[in-house]
PDB file of C-alpha atoms and ligand atoms in Angstrom:
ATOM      1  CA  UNK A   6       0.000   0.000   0.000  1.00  0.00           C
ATOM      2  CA  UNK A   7       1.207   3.281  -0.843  1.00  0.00           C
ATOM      3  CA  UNK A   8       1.171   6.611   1.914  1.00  0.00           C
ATOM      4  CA  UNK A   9      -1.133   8.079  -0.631  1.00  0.00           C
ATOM      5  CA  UNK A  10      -3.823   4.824   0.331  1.00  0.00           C
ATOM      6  CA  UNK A  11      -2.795   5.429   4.175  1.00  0.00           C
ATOM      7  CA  UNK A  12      -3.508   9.039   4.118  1.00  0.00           C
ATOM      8  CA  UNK A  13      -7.021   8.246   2.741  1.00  0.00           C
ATOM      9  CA  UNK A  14      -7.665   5.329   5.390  1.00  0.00           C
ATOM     10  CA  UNK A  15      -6.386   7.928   8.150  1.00  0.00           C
ATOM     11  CA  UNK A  16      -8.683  10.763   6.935  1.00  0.00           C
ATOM     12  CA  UNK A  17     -11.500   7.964   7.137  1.00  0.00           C
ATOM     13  CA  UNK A  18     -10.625   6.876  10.892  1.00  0.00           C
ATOM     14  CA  UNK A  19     -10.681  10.454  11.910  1.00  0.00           C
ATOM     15  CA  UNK A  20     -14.164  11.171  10.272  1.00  0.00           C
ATOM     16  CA  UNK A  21     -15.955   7.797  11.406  1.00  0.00           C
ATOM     17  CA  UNK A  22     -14.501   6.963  14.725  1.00  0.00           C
ATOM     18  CA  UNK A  23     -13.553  10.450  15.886  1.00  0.00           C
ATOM     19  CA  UNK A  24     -14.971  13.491  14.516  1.00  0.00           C
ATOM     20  CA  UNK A  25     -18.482  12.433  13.699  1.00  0.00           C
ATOM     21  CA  UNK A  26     -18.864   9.033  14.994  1.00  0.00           C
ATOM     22  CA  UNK A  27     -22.294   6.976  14.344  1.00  0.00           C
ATOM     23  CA  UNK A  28     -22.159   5.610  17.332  1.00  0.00           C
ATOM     24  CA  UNK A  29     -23.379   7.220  20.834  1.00  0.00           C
ATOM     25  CA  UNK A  30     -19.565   7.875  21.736  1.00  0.00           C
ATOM     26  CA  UNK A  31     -19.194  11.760  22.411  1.00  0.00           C
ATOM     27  CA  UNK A  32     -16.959  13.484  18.972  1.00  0.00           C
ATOM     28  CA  UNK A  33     -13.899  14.710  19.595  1.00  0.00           C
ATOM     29  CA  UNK A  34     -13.905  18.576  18.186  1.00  0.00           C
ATOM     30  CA  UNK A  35     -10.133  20.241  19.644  1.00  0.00           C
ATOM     31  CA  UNK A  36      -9.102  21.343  16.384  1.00  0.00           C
ATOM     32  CA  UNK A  37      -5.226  20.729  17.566  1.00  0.00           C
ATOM     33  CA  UNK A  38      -6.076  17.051  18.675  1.00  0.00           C
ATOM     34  CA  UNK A  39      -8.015  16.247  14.975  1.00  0.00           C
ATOM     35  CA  UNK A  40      -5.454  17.563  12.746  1.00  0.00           C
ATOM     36  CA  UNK A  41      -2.988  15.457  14.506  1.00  0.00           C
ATOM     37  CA  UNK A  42      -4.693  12.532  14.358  1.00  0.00           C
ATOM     38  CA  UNK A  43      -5.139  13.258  10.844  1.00  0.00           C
ATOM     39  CA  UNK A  44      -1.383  13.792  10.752  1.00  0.00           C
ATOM     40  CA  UNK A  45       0.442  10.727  12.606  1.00  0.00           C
ATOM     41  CA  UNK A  46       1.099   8.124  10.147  1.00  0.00           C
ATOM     42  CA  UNK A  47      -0.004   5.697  12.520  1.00  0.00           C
ATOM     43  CA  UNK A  48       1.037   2.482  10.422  1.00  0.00           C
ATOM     44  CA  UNK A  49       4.240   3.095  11.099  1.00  0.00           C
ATOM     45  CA  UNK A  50       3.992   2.555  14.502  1.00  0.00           C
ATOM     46  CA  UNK A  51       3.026  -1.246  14.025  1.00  0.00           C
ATOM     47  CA  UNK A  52       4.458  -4.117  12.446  1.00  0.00           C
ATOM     48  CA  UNK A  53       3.887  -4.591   8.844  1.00  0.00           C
ATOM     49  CA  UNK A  54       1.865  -7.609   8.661  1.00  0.00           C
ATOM     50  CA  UNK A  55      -0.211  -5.200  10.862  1.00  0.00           C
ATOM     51  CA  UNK A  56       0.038  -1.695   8.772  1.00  0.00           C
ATOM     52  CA  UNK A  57      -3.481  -2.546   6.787  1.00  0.00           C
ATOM     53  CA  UNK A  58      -5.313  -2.599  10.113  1.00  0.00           C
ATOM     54  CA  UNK A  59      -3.432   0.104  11.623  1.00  0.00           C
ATOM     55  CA  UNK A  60      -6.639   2.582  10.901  1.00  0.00           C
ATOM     56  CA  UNK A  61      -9.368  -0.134  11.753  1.00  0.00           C
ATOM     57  CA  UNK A  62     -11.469   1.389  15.385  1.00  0.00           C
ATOM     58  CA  UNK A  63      -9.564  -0.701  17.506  1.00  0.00           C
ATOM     59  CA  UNK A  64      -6.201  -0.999  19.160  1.00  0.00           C
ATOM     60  CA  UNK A  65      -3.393  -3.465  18.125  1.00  0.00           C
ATOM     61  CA  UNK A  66      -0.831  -5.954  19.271  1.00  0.00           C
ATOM     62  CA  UNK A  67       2.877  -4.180  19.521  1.00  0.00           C
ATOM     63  CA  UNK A  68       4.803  -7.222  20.995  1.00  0.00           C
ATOM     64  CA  UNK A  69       5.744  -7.620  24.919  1.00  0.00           C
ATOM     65  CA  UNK A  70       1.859  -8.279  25.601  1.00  0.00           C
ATOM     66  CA  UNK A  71       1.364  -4.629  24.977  1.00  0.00           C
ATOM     67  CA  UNK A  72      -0.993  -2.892  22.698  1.00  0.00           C
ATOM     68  CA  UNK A  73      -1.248   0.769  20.736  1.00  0.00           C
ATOM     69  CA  UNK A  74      -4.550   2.396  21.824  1.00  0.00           C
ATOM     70  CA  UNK A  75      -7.467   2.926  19.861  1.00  0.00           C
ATOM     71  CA  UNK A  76      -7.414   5.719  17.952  1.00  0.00           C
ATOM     72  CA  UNK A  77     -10.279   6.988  19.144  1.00  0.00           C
ATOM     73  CA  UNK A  78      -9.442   6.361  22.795  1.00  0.00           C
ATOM     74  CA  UNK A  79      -5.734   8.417  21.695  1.00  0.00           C
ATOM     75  CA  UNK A  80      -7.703  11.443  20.492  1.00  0.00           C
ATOM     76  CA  UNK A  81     -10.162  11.658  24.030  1.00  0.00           C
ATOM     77  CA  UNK A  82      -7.069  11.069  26.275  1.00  0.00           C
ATOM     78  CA  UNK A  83      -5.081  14.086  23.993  1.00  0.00           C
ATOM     79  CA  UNK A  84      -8.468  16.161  23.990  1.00  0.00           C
ATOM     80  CA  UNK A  85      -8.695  15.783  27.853  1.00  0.00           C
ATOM     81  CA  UNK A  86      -5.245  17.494  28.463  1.00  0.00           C
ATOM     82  CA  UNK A  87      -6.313  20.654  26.951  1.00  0.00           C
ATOM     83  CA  UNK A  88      -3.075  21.320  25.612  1.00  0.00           C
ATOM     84  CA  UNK A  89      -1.320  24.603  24.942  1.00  0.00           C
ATOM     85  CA  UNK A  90       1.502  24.916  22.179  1.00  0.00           C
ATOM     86  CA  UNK A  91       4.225  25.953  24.437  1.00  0.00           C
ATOM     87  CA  UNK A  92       3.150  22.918  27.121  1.00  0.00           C
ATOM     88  CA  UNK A  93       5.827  20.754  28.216  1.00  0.00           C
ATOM     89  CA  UNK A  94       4.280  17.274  28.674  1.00  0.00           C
ATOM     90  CA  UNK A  95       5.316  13.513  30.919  1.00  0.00           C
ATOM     91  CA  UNK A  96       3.579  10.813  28.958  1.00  0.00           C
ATOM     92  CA  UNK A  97       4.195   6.916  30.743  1.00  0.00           C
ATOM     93  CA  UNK A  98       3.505   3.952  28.705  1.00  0.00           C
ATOM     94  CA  UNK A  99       5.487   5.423  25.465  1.00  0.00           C
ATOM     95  CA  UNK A 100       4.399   1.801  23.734  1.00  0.00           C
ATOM     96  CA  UNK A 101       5.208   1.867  20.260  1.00  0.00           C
ATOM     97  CA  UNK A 102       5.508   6.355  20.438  1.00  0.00           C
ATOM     98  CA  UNK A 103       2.277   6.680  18.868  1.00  0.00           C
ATOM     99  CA  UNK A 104       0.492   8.617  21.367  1.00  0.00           C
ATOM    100  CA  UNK A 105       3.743  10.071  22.143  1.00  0.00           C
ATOM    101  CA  UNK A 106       3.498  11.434  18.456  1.00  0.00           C
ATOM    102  CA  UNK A 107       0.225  13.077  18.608  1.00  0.00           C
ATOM    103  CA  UNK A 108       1.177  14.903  21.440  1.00  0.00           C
ATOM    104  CA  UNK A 109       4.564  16.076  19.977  1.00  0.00           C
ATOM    105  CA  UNK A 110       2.599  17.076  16.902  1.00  0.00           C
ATOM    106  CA  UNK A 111       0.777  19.706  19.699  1.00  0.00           C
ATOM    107  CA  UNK A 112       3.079  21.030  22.238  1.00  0.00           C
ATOM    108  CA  UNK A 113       6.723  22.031  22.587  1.00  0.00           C
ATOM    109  CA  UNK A 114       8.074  18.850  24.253  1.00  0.00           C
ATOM    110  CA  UNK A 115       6.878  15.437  25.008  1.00  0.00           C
ATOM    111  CA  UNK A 116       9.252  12.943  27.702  1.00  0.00           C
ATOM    112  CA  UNK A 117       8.059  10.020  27.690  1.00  0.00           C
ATOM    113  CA  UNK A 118       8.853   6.763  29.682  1.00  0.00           C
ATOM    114  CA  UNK A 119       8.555   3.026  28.864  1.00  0.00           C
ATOM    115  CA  UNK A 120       9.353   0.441  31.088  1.00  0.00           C
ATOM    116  CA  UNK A 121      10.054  -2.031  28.321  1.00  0.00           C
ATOM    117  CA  UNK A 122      13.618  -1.154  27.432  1.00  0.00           C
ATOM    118  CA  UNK A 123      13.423  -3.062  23.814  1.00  0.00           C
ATOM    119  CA  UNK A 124      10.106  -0.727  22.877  1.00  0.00           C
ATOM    120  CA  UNK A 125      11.713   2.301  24.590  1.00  0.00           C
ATOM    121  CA  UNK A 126      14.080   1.495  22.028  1.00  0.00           C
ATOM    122  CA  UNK A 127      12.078   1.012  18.872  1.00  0.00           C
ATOM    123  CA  UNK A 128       9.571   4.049  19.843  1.00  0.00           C
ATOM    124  CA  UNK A 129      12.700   6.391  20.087  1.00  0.00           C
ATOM    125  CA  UNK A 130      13.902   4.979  16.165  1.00  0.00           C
ATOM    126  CA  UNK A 131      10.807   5.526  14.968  1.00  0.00           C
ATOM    127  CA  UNK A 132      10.480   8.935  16.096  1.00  0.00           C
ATOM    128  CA  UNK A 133      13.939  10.222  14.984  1.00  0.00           C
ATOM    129  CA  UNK A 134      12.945   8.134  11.468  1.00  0.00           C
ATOM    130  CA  UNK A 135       9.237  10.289  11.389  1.00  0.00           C
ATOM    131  CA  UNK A 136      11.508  13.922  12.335  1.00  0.00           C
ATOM    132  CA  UNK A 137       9.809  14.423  15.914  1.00  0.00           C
ATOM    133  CA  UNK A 138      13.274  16.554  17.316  1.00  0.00           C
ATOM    134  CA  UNK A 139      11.166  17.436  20.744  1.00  0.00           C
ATOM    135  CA  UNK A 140      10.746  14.212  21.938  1.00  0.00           C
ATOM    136  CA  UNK A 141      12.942  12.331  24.506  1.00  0.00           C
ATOM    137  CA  UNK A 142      12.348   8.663  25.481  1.00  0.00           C
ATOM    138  CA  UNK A 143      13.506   6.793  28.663  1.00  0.00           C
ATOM    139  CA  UNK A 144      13.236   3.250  29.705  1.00  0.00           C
ATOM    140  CA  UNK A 145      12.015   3.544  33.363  1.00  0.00           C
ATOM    141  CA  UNK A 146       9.468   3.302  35.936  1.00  0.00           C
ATOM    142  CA  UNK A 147       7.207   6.020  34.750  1.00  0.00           C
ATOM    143  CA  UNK A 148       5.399   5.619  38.474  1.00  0.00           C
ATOM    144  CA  UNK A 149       8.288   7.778  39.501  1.00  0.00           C
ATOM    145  CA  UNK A 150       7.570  10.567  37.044  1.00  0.00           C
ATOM    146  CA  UNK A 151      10.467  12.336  35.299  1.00  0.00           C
ATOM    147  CA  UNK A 152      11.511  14.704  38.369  1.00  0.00           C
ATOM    148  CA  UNK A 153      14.555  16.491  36.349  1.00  0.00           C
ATOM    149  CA  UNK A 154      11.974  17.876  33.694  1.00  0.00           C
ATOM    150  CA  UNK A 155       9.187  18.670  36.053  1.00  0.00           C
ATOM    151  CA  UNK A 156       6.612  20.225  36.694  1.00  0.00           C
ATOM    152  CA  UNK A 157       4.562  18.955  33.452  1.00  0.00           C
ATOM    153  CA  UNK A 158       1.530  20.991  32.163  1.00  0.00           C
ATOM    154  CA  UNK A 159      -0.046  17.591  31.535  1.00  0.00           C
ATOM    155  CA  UNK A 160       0.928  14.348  32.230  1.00  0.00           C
ATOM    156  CA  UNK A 161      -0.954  11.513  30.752  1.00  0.00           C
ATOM    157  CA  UNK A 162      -0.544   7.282  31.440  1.00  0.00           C
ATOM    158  CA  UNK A 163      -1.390   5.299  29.187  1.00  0.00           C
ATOM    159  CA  UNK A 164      -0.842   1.937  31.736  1.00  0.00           C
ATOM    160  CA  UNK A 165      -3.459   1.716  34.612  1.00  0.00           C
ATOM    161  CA  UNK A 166      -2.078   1.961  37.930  1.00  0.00           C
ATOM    162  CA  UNK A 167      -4.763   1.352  40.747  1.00  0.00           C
ATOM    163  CA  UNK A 168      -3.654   4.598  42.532  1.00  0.00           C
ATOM    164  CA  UNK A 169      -3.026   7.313  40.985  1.00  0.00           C
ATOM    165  CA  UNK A 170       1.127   7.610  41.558  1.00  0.00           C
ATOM    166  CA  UNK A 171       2.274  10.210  44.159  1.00  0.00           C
ATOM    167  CA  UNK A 172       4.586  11.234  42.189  1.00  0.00           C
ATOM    168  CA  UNK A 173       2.737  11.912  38.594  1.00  0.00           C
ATOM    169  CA  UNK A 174       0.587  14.522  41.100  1.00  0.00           C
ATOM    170  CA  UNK A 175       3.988  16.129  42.976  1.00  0.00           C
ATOM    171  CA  UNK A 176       5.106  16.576  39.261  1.00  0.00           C
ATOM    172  CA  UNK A 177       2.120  18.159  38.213  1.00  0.00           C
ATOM    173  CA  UNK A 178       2.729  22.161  37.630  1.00  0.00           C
ATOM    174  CA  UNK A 179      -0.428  24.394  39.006  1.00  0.00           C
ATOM    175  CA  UNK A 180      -3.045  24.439  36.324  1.00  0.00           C
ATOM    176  CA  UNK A 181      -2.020  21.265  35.004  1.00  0.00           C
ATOM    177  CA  UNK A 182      -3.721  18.674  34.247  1.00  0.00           C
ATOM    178  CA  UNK A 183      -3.101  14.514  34.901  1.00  0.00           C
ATOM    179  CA  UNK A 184      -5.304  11.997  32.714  1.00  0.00           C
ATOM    180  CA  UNK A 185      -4.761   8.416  33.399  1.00  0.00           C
ATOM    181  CA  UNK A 186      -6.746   5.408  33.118  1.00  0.00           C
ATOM    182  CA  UNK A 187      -7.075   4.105  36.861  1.00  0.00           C
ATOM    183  CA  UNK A 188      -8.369   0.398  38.777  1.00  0.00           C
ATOM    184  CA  UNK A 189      -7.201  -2.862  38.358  1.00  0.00           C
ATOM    185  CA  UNK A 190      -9.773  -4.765  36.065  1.00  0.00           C
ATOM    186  CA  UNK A 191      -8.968  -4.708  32.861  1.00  0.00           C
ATOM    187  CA  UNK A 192     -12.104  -3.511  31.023  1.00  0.00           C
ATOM    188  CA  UNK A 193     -13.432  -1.715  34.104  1.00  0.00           C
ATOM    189  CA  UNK A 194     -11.016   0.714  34.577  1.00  0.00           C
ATOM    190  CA  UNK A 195     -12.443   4.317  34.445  1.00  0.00           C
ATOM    191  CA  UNK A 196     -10.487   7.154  33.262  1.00  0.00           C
ATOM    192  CA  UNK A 197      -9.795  10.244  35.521  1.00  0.00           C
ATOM    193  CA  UNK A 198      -8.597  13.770  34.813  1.00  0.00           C
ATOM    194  CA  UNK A 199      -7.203  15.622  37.349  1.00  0.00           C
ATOM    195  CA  UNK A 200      -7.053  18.959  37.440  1.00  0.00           C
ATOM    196  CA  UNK A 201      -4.224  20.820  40.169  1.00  0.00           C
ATOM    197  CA  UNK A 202      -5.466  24.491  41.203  1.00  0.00           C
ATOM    198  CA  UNK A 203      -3.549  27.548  41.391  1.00  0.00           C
ATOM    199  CA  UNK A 204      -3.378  26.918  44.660  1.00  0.00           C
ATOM    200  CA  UNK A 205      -2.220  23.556  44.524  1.00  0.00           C
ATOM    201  CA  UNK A 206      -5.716  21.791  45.455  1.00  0.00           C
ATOM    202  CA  UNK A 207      -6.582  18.907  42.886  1.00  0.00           C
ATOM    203  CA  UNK A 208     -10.212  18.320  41.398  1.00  0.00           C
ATOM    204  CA  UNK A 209     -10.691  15.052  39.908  1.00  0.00           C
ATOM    205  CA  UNK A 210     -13.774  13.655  37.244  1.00  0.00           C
ATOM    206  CA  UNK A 211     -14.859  10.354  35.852  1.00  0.00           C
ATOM    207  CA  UNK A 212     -14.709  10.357  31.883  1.00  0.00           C
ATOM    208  CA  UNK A 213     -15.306   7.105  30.673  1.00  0.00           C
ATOM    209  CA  UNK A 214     -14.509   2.942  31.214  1.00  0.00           C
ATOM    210  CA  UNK A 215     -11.743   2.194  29.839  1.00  0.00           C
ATOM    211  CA  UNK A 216      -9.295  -1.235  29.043  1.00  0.00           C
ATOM    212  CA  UNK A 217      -5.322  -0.418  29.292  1.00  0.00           C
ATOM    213  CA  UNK A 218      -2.678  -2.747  30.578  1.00  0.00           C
ATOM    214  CA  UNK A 219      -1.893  -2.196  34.348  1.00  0.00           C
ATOM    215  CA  UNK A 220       1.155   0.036  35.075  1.00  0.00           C
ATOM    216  CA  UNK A 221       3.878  -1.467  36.398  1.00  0.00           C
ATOM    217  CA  UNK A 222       4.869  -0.872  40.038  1.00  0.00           C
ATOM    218  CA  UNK A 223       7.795  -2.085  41.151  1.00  0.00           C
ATOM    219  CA  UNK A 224      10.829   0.235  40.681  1.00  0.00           C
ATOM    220  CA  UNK A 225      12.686  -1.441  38.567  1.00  0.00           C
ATOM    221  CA  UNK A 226      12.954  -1.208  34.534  1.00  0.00           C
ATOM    222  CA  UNK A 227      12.494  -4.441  32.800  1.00  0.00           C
ATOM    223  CA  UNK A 228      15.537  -4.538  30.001  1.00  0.00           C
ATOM    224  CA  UNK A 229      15.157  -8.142  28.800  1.00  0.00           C
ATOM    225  CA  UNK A 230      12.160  -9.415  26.061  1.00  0.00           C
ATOM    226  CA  UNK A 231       9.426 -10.736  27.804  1.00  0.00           C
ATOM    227  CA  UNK A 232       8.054 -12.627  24.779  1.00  0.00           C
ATOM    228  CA  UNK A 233       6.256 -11.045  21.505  1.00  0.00           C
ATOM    229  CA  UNK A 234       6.949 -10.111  18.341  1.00  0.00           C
ATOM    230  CA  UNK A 235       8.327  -6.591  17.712  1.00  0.00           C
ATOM    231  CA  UNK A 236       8.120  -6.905  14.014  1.00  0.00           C
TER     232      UNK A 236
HETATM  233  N1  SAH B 314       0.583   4.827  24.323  1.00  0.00           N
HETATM  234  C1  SAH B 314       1.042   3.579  23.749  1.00  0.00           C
HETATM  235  C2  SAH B 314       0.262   2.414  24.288  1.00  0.00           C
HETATM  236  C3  SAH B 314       1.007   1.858  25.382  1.00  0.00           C
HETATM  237  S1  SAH B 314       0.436   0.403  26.182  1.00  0.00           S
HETATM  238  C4  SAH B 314       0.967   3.632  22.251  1.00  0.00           C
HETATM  239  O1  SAH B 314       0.457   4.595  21.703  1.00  0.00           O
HETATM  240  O2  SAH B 314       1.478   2.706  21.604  1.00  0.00           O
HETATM  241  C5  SAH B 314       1.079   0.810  27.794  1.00  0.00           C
HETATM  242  C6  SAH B 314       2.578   0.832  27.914  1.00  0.00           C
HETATM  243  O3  SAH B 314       2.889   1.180  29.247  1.00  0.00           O
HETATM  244  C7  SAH B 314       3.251  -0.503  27.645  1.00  0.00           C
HETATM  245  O4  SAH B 314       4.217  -0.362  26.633  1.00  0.00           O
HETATM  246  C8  SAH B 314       3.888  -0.867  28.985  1.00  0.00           C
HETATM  247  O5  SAH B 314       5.120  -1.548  28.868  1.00  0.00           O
HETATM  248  C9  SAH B 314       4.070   0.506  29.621  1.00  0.00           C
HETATM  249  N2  SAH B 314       4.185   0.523  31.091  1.00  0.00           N
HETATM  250  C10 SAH B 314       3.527  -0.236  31.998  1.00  0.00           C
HETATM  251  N3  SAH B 314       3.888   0.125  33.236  1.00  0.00           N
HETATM  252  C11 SAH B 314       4.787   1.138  33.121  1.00  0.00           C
HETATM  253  C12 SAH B 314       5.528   1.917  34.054  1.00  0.00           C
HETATM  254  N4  SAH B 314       5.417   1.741  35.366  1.00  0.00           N
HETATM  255  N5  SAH B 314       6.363   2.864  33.570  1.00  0.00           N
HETATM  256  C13 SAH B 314       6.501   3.068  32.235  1.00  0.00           C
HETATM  257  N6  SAH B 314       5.829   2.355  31.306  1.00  0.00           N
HETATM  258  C14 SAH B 314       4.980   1.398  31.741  1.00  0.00           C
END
């Protein structure tokens, strides 16, 4: 398939699934969010035996029991972060840099942290290959947050932890917001946004159930395969 025949099935995704959708899911309208959605060439970011799904209203396998969101859930999560241009922003659960992408299509800098050290790896290729030059990728515990580069103006997981991470909220600059999917079960977990107040109160609000894998806990970065195909 040629990028011409991507570009067309990506213009499609972002009409059906996310801009008007047919179904009773809410549209997404931030006109940042949709035109980077309509910009991420998201086939690159799975393996090619993959690439002809890689539009299809659904997320995908990436290898190491880990998946790449749906796009639709990608363009909520983004929405919900009400992002500014010059917004510096933690993302942990970089995957396979997808979401990562979107977000560096929006604001000034993206870190992002993946506890997998062999996707860390492939995400941060794939972005230098696509041109993202404010992005920076680090195998880690992203429970821990980035603390070098903080505070964030948004910081958004993309694994569920079943309390939201002391840390991700310390890290959080005033006015920012946190979105994160949050519980245990998969397929029950609801996603939160947090909001921190000028005066360093937080607010939080129920958007949606949600599926993600659980976030990692234990403070240490696993470097070796785990099983999967990378592709
Ligand atoms: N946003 C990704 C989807 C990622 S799936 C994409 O667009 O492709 C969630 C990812 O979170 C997985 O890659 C998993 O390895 C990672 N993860 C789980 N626990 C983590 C932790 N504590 N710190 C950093 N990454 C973690």
């Amino acid at each position: 398939m040629t990028d011409s025949t991507y570009a067309v099935m990506r213009e499609d995704m972002v009409r059906r699934q996310i801009q008007y959708p047919c179904d009773d899911r809410p549209a997404v309208t931030d006109a940042g969010v949709l035109s980077a959605m309509r910009t991420v060439p998201r086939h690159r970011f799975v393996s090619l035996d993959l690439a002809s799904a890689a539009y299809d209203d659904r997320p995908l396998p990436i290898g190491y029991e880990q998946t790449i969101s749906q796009p639709y859930i990608v363009a909520v999560m983004t929405e919900l972060l009400a992002l500014e241009p010059n917004d510096t922003v933690l993302e942990v659960g970089t995957g396979s840099g997808y979401q990562t992408s979107v977000l560096a299509q929006i604001v000034r800098r993206v870190y992002s942290m993946e506890i997998v050290g062999a996707l860390a790896d492939a995400a941060r290729q794939r972005l230098t290959e696509l041109g993202y030059d404010n992005v920076e990728v680090r195998t880690g515990n992203g429970n821990l947050g980035w603390p070098e580069h903080a505070p964030f103006d948004a910081i958004l997981a993309t694994a569920a932890p079943v309390d939201v991470p002391r840390a991700l909220l310390d890290q959080l600059q005033r006015g920012g917001r946190l979105v994160l999917p949050l519980g245990p079960v998969w397929r029950t977990q609801k996603l939160i946004r947090i909001d921190k107040k000028a005066t360093g109160e937080t607010s939080q609000r129920q958007i949606m159930t949600v599926g993600f894998v659980p976030m990692v806990k234990e403070n240490r970065a696993v470097t070796e395969p785990t099983g999967g195909d990378l592709g």
